mmCIF file of C-alpha atoms in Angstrom:
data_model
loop_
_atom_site.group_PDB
_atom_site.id
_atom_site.type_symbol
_atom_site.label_atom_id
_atom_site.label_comp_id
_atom_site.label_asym_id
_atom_site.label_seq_id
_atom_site.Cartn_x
_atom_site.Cartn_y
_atom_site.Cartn_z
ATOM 1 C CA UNK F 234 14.192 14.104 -39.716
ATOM 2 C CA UNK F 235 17.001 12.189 -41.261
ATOM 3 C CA UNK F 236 16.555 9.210 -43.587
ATOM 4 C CA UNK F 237 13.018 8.574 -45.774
ATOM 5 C CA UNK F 238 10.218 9.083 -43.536
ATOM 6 C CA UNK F 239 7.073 8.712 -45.703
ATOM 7 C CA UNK F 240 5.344 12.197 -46.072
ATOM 8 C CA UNK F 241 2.085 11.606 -44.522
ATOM 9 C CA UNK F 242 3.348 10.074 -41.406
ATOM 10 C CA UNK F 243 6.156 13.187 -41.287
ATOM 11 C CA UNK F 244 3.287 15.430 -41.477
ATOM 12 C CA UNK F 245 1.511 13.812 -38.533
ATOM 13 C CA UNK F 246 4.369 13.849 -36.478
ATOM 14 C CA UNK F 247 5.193 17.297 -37.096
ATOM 15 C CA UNK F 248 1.345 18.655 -36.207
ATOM 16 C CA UNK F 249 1.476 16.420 -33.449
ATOM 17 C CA UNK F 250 4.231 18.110 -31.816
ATOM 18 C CA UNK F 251 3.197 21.760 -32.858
ATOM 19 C CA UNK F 252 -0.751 21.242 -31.208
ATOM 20 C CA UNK F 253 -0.373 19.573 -27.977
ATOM 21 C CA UNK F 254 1.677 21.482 -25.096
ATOM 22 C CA UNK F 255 4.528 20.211 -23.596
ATOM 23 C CA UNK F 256 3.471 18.936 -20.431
ATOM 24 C CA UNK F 257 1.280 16.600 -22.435
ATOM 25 C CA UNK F 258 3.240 15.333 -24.756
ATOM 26 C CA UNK F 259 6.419 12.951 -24.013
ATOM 27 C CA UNK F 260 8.497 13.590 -26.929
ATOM 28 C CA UNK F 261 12.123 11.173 -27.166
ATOM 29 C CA UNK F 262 14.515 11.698 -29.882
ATOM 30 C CA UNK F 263 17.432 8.969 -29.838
ATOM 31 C CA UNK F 264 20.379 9.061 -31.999
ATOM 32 C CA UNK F 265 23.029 6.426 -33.157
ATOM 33 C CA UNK F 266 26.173 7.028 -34.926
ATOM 34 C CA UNK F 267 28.338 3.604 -35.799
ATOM 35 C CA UNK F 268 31.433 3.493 -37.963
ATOM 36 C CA UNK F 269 34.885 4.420 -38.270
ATOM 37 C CA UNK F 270 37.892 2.874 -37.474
ATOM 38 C CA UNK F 271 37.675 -0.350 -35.017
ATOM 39 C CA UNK F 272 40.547 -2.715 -33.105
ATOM 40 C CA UNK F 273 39.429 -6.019 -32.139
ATOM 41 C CA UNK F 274 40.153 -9.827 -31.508
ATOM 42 C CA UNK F 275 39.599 -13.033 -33.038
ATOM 43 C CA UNK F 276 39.258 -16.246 -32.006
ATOM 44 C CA UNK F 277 42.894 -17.039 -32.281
ATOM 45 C CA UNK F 278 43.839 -14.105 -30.110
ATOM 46 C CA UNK F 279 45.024 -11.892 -33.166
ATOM 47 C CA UNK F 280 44.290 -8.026 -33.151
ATOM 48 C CA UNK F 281 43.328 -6.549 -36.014
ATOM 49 C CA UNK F 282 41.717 -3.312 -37.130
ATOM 50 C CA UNK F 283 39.566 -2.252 -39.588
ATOM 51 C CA UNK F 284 37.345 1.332 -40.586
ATOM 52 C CA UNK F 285 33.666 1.209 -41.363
ATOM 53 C CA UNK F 286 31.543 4.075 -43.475
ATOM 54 C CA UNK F 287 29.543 6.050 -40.939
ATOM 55 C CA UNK F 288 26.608 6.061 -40.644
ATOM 56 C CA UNK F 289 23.812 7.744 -38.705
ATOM 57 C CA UNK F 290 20.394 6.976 -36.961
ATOM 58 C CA UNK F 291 17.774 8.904 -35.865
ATOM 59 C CA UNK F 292 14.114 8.120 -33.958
ATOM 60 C CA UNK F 293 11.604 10.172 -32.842
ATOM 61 C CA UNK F 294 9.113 8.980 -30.831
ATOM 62 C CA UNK F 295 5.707 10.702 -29.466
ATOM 63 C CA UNK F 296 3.451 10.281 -27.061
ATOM 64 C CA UNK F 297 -0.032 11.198 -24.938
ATOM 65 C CA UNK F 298 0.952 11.426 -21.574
ATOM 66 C CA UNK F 299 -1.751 10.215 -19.493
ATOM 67 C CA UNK F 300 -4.678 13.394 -19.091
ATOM 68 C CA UNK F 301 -7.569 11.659 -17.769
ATOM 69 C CA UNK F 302 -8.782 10.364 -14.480
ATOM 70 C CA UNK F 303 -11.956 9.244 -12.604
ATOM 71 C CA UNK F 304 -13.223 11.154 -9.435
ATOM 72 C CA UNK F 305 -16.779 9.965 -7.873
ATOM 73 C CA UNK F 306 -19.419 11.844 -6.664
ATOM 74 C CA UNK F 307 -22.525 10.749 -4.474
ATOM 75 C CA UNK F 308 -25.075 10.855 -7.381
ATOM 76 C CA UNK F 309 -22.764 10.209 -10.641
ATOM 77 C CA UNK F 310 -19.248 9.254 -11.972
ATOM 78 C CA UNK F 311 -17.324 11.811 -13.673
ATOM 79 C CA UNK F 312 -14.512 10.851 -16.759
ATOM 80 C CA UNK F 313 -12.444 14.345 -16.698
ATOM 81 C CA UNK F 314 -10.202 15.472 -19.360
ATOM 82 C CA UNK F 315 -7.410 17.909 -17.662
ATOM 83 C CA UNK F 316 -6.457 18.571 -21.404
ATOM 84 C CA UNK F 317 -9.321 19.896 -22.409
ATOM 85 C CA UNK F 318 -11.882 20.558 -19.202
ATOM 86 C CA UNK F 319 -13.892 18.139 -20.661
ATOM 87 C CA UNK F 320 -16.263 16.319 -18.782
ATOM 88 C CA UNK F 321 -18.237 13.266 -19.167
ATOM 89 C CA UNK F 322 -21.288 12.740 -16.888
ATOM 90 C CA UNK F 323 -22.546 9.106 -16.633
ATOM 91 C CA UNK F 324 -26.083 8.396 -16.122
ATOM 92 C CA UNK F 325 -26.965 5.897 -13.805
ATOM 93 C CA UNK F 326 -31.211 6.066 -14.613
ATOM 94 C CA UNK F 327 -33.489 4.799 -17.795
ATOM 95 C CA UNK F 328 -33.389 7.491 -20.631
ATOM 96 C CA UNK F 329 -36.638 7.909 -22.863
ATOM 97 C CA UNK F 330 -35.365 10.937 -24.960
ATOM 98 C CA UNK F 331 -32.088 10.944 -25.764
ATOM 99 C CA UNK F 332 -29.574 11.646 -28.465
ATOM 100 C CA UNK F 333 -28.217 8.484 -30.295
ATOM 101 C CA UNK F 334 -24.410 9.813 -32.407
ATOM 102 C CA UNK F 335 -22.061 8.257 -34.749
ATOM 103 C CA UNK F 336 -19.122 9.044 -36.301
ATOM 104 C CA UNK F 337 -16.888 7.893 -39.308
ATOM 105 C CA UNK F 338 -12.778 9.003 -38.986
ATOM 106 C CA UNK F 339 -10.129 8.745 -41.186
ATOM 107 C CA UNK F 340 -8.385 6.676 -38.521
ATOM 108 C CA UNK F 341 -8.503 5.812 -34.601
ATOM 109 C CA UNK F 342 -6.312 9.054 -33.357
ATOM 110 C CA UNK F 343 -7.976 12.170 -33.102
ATOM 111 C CA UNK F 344 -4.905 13.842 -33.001
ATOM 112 C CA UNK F 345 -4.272 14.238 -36.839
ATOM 113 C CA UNK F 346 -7.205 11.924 -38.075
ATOM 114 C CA UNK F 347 -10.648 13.976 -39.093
ATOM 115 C CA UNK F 348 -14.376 13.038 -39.015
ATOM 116 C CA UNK F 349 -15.905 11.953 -42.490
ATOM 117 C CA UNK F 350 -19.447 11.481 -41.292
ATOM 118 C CA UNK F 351 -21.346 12.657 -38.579
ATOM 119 C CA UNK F 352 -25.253 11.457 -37.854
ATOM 120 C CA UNK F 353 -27.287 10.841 -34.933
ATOM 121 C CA UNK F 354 -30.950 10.204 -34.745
ATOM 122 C CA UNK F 355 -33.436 11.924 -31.723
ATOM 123 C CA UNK F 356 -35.903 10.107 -29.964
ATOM 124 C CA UNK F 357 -38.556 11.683 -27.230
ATOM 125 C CA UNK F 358 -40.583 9.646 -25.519
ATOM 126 C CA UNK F 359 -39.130 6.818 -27.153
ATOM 127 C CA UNK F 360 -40.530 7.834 -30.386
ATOM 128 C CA UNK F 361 -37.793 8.555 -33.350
ATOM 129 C CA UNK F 362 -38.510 11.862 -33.839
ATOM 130 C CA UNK F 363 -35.618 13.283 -36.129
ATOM 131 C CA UNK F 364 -32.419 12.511 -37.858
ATOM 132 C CA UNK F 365 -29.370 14.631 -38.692
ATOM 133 C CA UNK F 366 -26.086 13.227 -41.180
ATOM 134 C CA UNK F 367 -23.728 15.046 -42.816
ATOM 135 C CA UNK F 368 -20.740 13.965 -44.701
ATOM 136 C CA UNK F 369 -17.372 16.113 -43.250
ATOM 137 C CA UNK F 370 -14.774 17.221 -45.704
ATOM 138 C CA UNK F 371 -11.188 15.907 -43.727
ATOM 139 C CA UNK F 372 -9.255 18.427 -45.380
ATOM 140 C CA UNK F 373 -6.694 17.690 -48.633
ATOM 141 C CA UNK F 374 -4.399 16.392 -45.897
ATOM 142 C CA UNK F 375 -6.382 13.462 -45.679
ATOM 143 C CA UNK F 376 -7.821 13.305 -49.295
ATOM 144 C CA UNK F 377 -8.010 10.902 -51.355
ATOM 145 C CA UNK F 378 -9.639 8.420 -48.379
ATOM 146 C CA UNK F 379 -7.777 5.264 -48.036
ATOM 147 C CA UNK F 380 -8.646 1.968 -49.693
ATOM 148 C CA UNK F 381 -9.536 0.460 -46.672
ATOM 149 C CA UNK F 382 -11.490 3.704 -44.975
ATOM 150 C CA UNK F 383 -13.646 3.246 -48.298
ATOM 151 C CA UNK F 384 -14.168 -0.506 -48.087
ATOM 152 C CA UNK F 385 -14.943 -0.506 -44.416
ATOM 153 C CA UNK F 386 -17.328 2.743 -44.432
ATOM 154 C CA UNK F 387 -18.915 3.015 -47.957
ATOM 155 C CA UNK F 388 -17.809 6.021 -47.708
ATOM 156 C CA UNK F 389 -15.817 7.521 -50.757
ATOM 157 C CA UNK F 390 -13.709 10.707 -51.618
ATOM 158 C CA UNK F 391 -16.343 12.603 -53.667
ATOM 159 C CA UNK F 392 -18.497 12.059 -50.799
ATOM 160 C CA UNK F 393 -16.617 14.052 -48.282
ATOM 161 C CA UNK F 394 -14.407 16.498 -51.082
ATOM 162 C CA UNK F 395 -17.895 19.140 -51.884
ATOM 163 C CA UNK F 396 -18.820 18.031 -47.963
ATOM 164 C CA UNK F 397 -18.572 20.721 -45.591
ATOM 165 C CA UNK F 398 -16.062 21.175 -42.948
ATOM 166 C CA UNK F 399 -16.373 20.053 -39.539
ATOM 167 C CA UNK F 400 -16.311 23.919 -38.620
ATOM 168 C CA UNK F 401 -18.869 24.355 -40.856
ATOM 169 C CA UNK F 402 -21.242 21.850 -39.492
ATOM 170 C CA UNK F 403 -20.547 21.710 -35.951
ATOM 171 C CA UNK F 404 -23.079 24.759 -35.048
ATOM 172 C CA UNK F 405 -26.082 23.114 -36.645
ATOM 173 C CA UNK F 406 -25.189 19.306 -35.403
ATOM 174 C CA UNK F 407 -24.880 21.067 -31.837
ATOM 175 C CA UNK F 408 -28.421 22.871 -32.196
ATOM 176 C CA UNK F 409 -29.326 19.379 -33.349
ATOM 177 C CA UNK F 410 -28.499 17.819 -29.701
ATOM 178 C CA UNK F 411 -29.475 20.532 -27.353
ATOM 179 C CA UNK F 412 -29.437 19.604 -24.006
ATOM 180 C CA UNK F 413 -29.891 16.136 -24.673
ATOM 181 C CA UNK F 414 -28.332 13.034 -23.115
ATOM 182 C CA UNK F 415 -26.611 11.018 -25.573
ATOM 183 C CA UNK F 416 -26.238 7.509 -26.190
ATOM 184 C CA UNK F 417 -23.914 5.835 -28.243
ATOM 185 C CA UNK F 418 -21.720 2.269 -28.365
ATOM 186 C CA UNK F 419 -18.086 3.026 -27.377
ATOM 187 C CA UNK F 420 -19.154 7.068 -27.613
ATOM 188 C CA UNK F 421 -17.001 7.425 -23.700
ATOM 189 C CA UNK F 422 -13.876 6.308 -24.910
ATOM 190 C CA UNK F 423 -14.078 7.508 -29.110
ATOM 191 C CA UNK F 424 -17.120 9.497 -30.328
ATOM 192 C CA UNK F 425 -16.990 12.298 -27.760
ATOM 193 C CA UNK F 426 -13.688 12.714 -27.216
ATOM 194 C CA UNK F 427 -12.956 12.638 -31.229
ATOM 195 C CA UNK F 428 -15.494 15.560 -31.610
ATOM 196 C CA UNK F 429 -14.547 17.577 -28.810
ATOM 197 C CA UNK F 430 -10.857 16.854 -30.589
ATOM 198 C CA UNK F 431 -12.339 18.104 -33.362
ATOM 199 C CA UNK F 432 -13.252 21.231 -32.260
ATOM 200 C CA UNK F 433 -16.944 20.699 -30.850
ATOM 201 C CA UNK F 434 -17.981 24.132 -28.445
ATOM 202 C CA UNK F 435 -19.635 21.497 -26.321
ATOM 203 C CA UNK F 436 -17.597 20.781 -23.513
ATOM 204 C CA UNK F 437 -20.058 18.735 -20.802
ATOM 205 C CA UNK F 438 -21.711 15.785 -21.546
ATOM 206 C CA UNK F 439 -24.611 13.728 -20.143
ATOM 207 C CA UNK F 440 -24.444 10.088 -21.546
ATOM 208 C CA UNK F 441 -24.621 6.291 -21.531
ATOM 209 C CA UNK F 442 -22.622 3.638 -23.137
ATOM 210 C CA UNK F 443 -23.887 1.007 -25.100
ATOM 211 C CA UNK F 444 -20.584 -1.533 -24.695
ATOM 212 C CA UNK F 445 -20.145 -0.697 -20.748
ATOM 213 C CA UNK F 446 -23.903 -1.354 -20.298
ATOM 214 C CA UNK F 447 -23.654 -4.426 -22.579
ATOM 215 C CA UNK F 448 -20.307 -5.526 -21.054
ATOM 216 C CA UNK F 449 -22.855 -5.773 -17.192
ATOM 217 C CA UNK F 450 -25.658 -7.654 -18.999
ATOM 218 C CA UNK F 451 -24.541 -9.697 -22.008
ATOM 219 C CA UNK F 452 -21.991 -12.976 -21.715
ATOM 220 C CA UNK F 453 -18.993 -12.643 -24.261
ATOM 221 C CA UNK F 454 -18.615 -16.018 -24.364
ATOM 222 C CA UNK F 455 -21.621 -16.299 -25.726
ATOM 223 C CA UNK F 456 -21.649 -13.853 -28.616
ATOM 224 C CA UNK F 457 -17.747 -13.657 -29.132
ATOM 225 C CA UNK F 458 -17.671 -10.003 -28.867
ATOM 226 C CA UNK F 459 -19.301 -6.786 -27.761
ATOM 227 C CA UNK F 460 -19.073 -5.226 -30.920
ATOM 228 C CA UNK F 461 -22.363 -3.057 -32.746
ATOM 229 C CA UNK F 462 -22.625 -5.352 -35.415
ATOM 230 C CA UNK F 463 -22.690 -8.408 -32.930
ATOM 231 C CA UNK F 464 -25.517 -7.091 -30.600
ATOM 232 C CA UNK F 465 -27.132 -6.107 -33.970
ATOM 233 C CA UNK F 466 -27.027 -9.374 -34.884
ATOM 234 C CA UNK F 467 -28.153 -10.922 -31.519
ATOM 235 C CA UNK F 468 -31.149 -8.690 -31.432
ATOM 236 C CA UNK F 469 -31.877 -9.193 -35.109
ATOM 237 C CA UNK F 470 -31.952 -5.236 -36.025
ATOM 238 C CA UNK F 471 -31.730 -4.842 -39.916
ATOM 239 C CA UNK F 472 -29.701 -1.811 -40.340
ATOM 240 C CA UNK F 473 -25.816 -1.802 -41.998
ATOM 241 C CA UNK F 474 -23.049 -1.711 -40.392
ATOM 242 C CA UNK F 475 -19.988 1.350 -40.426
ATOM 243 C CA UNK F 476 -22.392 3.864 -41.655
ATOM 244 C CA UNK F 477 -23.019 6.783 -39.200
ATOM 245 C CA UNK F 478 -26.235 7.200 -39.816
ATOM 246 C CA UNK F 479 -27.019 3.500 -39.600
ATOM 247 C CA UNK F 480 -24.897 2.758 -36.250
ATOM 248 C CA UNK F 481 -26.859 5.206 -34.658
ATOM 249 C CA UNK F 482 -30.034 3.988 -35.129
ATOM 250 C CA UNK F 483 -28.488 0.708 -34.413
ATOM 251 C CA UNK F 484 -27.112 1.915 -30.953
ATOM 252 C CA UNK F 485 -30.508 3.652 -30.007
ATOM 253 C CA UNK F 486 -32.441 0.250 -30.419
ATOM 254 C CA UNK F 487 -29.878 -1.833 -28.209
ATOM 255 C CA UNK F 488 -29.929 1.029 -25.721
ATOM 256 C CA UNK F 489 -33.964 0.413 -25.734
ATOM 257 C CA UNK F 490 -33.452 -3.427 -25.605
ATOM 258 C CA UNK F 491 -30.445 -3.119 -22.725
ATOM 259 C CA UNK F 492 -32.852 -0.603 -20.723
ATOM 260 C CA UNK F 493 -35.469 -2.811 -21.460
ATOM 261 C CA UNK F 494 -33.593 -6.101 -20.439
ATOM 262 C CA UNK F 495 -35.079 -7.505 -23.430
ATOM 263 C CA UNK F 496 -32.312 -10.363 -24.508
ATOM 264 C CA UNK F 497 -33.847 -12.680 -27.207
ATOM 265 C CA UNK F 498 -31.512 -14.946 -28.419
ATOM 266 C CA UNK F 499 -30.919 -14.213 -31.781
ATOM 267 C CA UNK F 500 -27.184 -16.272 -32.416
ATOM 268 C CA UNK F 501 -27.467 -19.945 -32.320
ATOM 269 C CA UNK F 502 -25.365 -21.660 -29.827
ATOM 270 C CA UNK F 503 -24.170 -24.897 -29.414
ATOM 271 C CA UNK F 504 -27.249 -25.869 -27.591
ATOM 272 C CA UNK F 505 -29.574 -24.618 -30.352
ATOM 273 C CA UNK F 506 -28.456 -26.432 -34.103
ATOM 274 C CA UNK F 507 -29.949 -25.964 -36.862
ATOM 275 C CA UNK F 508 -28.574 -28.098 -39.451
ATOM 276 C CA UNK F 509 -29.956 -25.922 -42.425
ATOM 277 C CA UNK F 510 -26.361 -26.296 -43.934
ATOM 278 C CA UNK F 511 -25.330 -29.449 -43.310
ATOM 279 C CA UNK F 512 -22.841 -30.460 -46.119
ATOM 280 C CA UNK F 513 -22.397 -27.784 -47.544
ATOM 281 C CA UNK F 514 -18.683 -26.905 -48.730
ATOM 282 C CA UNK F 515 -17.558 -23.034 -47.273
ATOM 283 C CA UNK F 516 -14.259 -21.696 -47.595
ATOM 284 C CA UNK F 517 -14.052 -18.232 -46.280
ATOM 285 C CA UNK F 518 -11.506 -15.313 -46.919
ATOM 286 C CA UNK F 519 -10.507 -12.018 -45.218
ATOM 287 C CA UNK F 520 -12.341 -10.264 -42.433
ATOM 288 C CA UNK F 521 -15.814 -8.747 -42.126
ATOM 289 C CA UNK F 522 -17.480 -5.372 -40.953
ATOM 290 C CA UNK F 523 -19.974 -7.442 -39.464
ATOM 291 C CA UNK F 524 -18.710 -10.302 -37.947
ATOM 292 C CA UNK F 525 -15.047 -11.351 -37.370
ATOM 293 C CA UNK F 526 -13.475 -14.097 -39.468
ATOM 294 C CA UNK F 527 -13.846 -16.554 -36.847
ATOM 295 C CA UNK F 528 -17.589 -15.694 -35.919
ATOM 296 C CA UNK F 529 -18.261 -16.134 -39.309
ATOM 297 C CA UNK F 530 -17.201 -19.697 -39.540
ATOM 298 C CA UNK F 531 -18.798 -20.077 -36.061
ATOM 299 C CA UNK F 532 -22.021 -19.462 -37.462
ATOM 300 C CA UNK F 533 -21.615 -21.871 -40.292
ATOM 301 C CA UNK F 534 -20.138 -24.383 -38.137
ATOM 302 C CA UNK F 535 -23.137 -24.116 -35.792
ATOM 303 C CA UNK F 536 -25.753 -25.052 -39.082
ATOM 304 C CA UNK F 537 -23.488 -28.102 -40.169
ATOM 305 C CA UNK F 538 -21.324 -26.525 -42.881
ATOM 306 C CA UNK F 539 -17.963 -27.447 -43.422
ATOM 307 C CA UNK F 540 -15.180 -25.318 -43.760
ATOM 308 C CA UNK F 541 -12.339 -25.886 -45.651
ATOM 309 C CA UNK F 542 -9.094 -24.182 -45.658
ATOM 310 C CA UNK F 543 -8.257 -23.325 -49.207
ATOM 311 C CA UNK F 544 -10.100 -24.416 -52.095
ATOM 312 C CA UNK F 545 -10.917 -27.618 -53.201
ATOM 313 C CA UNK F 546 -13.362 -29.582 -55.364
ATOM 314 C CA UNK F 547 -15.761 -30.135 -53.159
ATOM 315 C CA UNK F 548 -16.028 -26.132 -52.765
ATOM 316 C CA UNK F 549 -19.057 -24.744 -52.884
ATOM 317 C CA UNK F 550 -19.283 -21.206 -51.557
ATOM 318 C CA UNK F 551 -16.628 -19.203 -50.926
ATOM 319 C CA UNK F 552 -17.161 -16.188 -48.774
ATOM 320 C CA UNK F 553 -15.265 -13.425 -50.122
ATOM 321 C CA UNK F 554 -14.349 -10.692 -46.878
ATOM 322 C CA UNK F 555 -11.712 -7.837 -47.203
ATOM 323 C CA UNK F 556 -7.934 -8.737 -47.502
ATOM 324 C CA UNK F 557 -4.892 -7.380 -48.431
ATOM 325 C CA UNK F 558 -3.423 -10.531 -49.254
ATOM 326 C CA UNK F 559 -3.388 -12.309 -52.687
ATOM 327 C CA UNK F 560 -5.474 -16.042 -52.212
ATOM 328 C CA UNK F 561 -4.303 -18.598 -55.243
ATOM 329 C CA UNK F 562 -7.641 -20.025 -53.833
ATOM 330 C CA UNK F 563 -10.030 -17.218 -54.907
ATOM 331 C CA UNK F 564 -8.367 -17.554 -58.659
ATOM 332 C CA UNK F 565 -8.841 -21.111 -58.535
ATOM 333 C CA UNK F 566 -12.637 -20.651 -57.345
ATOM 334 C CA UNK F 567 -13.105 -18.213 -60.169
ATOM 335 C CA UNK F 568 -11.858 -20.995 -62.292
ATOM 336 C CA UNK F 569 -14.415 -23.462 -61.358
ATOM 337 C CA UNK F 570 -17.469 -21.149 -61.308
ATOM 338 C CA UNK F 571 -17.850 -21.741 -57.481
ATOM 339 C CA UNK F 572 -20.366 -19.054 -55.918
ATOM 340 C CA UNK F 573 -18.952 -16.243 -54.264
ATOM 341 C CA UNK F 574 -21.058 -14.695 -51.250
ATOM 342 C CA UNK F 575 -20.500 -11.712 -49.468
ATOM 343 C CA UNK F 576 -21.623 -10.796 -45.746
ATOM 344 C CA UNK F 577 -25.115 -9.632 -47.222
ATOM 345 C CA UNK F 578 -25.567 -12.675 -49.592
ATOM 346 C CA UNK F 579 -24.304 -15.212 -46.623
ATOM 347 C CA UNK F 580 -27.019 -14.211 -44.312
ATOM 348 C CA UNK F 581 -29.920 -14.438 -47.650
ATOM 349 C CA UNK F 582 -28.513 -18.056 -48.109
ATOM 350 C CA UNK F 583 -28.749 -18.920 -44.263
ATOM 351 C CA UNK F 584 -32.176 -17.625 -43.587
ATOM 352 C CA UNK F 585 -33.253 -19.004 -46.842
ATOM 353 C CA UNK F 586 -31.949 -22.541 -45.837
ATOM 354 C CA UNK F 587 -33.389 -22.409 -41.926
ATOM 355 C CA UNK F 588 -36.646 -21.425 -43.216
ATOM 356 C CA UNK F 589 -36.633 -24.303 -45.722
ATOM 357 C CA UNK F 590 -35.485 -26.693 -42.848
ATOM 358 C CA UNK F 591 -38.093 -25.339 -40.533
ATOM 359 C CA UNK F 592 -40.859 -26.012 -43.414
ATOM 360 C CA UNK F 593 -39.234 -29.623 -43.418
ATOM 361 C CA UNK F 594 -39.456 -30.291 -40.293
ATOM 362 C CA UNK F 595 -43.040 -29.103 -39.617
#
């Protein structure tokens, strides 16, 4: 590699290329040389020459070729791997026991990214019978965890660093299972194939899919999103978000109420107000584990508040999400002894204020 490549991002590449075999990997290297000497003409029709310094370009660019495709079968739908032989059974029938799992990763590509935390909770009969979570040590490769890993997970780096490996935990988290189906949101197209990445001896799985059976029953419109945290939300389950062993008690209670077809309504819509803060100030910054910037000032929206878009003195709240960006606002609010909120705190004040309205109005 020629030029300044940053370390970490060398080192990726460079594992990348060593693990995967070559018919699975599309590897293109490009390279540009410019300089030295030159004869052209100018507008006037005068030729001229010149010399220019050389210089020298080089990219490298990697990718997955495609390894997975769909075959169907009378009784069920198989997702293959021809990587790995891995194979992905889903179930088309109502599940009383079943394995709910969750993981937490250092990032989205199980190529070079690791598992942090691994949990999953086991119900039979539909009773919650038992829970396993471990914390995974990534590896110094991927240690200390990133600002933004920590701030979206809770997750820090002495939580993982005297973790064990995901070798070293993989044999009792796979006794855990047994022969289990498993649940899980989005556990088709990341949690399983992460961990098999990973190095899990299990190679055939029996599951369902919390997204692709919400994605059938639920209307997006509606909620904004399929996300966990938004079905949490809409079927008012009180667990935290982006914690393993959180999600996947989360996910095994909307599997129940999806199975169930149990859909109370727990967002209000434009058809349902509640007023509780009408004219109140908001002005809200960065992005949210649990609800997307713009669902957040949906939900304000929908109870009368008023969002502004920077601070001014009419500002009462200001809800305080996760940025990378430096807001003159937030300074400013600090300045004026306006009330910051966070995600947790926002939903306190709402409930506190529709309860108050709905002693009002009785």
């Amino acid at each position: 590699m020629i030029g300044y490549i940053p370390k970490e991002n060398s080192k990726d590449i460079k594992r990348l290329i060593e693990k995967e075999r070559a018919d699975l990997v599309k590897l293109t290297v490009k390279g540009y040389m410019t300089g030295g000497k030159y004869k052209a003409v100018n507008l006037d029709d005068h030729i001229y020459t010149g010399e220019k310094p050389y210089s020298f370009s080089l990219q490298i660019s990697v990718e997955k070729t495609p390894f997975a495709q769909t075959s169907k079968g009378k009784n069920k739908e198989h997702i293959i791997d021809q990587r790995n032989e891995l194979i992905i059974h889903k179930l088309r029938k109502p599940l009383n026991s079943f394995v709910s799992v969750d993981i937490e990763t250092t990032g989205l590509n199980a190529s070079f990214d690791k598992v942090i935390q691994i949990s999953a909770v086991k119900y039979v009969d539909d009773k919650l019978i038992d829970t396993f979570n471990s914390f995974v040590n990534p590896g110094k490769e991927k240690l200390p965890l990133t600002e933004f890993i920590i701030n979206k997970t809770g997750i820090t780096t002495q939580n993982v660093k005297a973790a064990p490996t995901f070798n070293d935990i993989k044999g009792s988290f796979e006794k855990f299972v047994g022969d289990l189906p498993w649940i899980g949101h989005n556990i088709f197209a990341f949690d399983i194939p992460f961990l098999y990445e990973s190095g899990l001896s299990i190679n055939e799985f029996y599951a369902e899919d919390t997204f692709i059976i919400a994605r059938k029953h639920l209307d997006r419109t509606v909620l904004g999103n399929l996300k966990l945290p938004t079905l949490k939300e809409y079927y008012g389950i009180n667990e935290p978000s982006h914690n393993a062993l959180a999600d996947s008690k989360t996910a095994a209670l909307v599997y129940k109420h999806l199975r169930d077809d149990k859909l109370p309504k727990i967002l209000k819509d434009a058809n349902d107000k509640m007023l509780s803060l009408n004219g109140i100030h908001f002005l809200v910054i960065g992005s949210f584990p649990e609800f997307d910037h713009d669902q957040m000032i949906e939900q304000i929206k929908l109870r009368g508040g008023i969002i502004e878009n920077r601070w001014t003195n009419n500002t009462q709240y200001l809800i305080n999400g996760i940025t990378n960006k430096h807001y003159k606002s937030i300074q400013n609010a600090k300045d004026h002894n306006v009330q910051f909120l966070n995600f947790n705190s926002l939903v306190a004040l709402i409930n506190t204020k529709d309860q108050q309205l709905q002693v009002f109005d009785n």
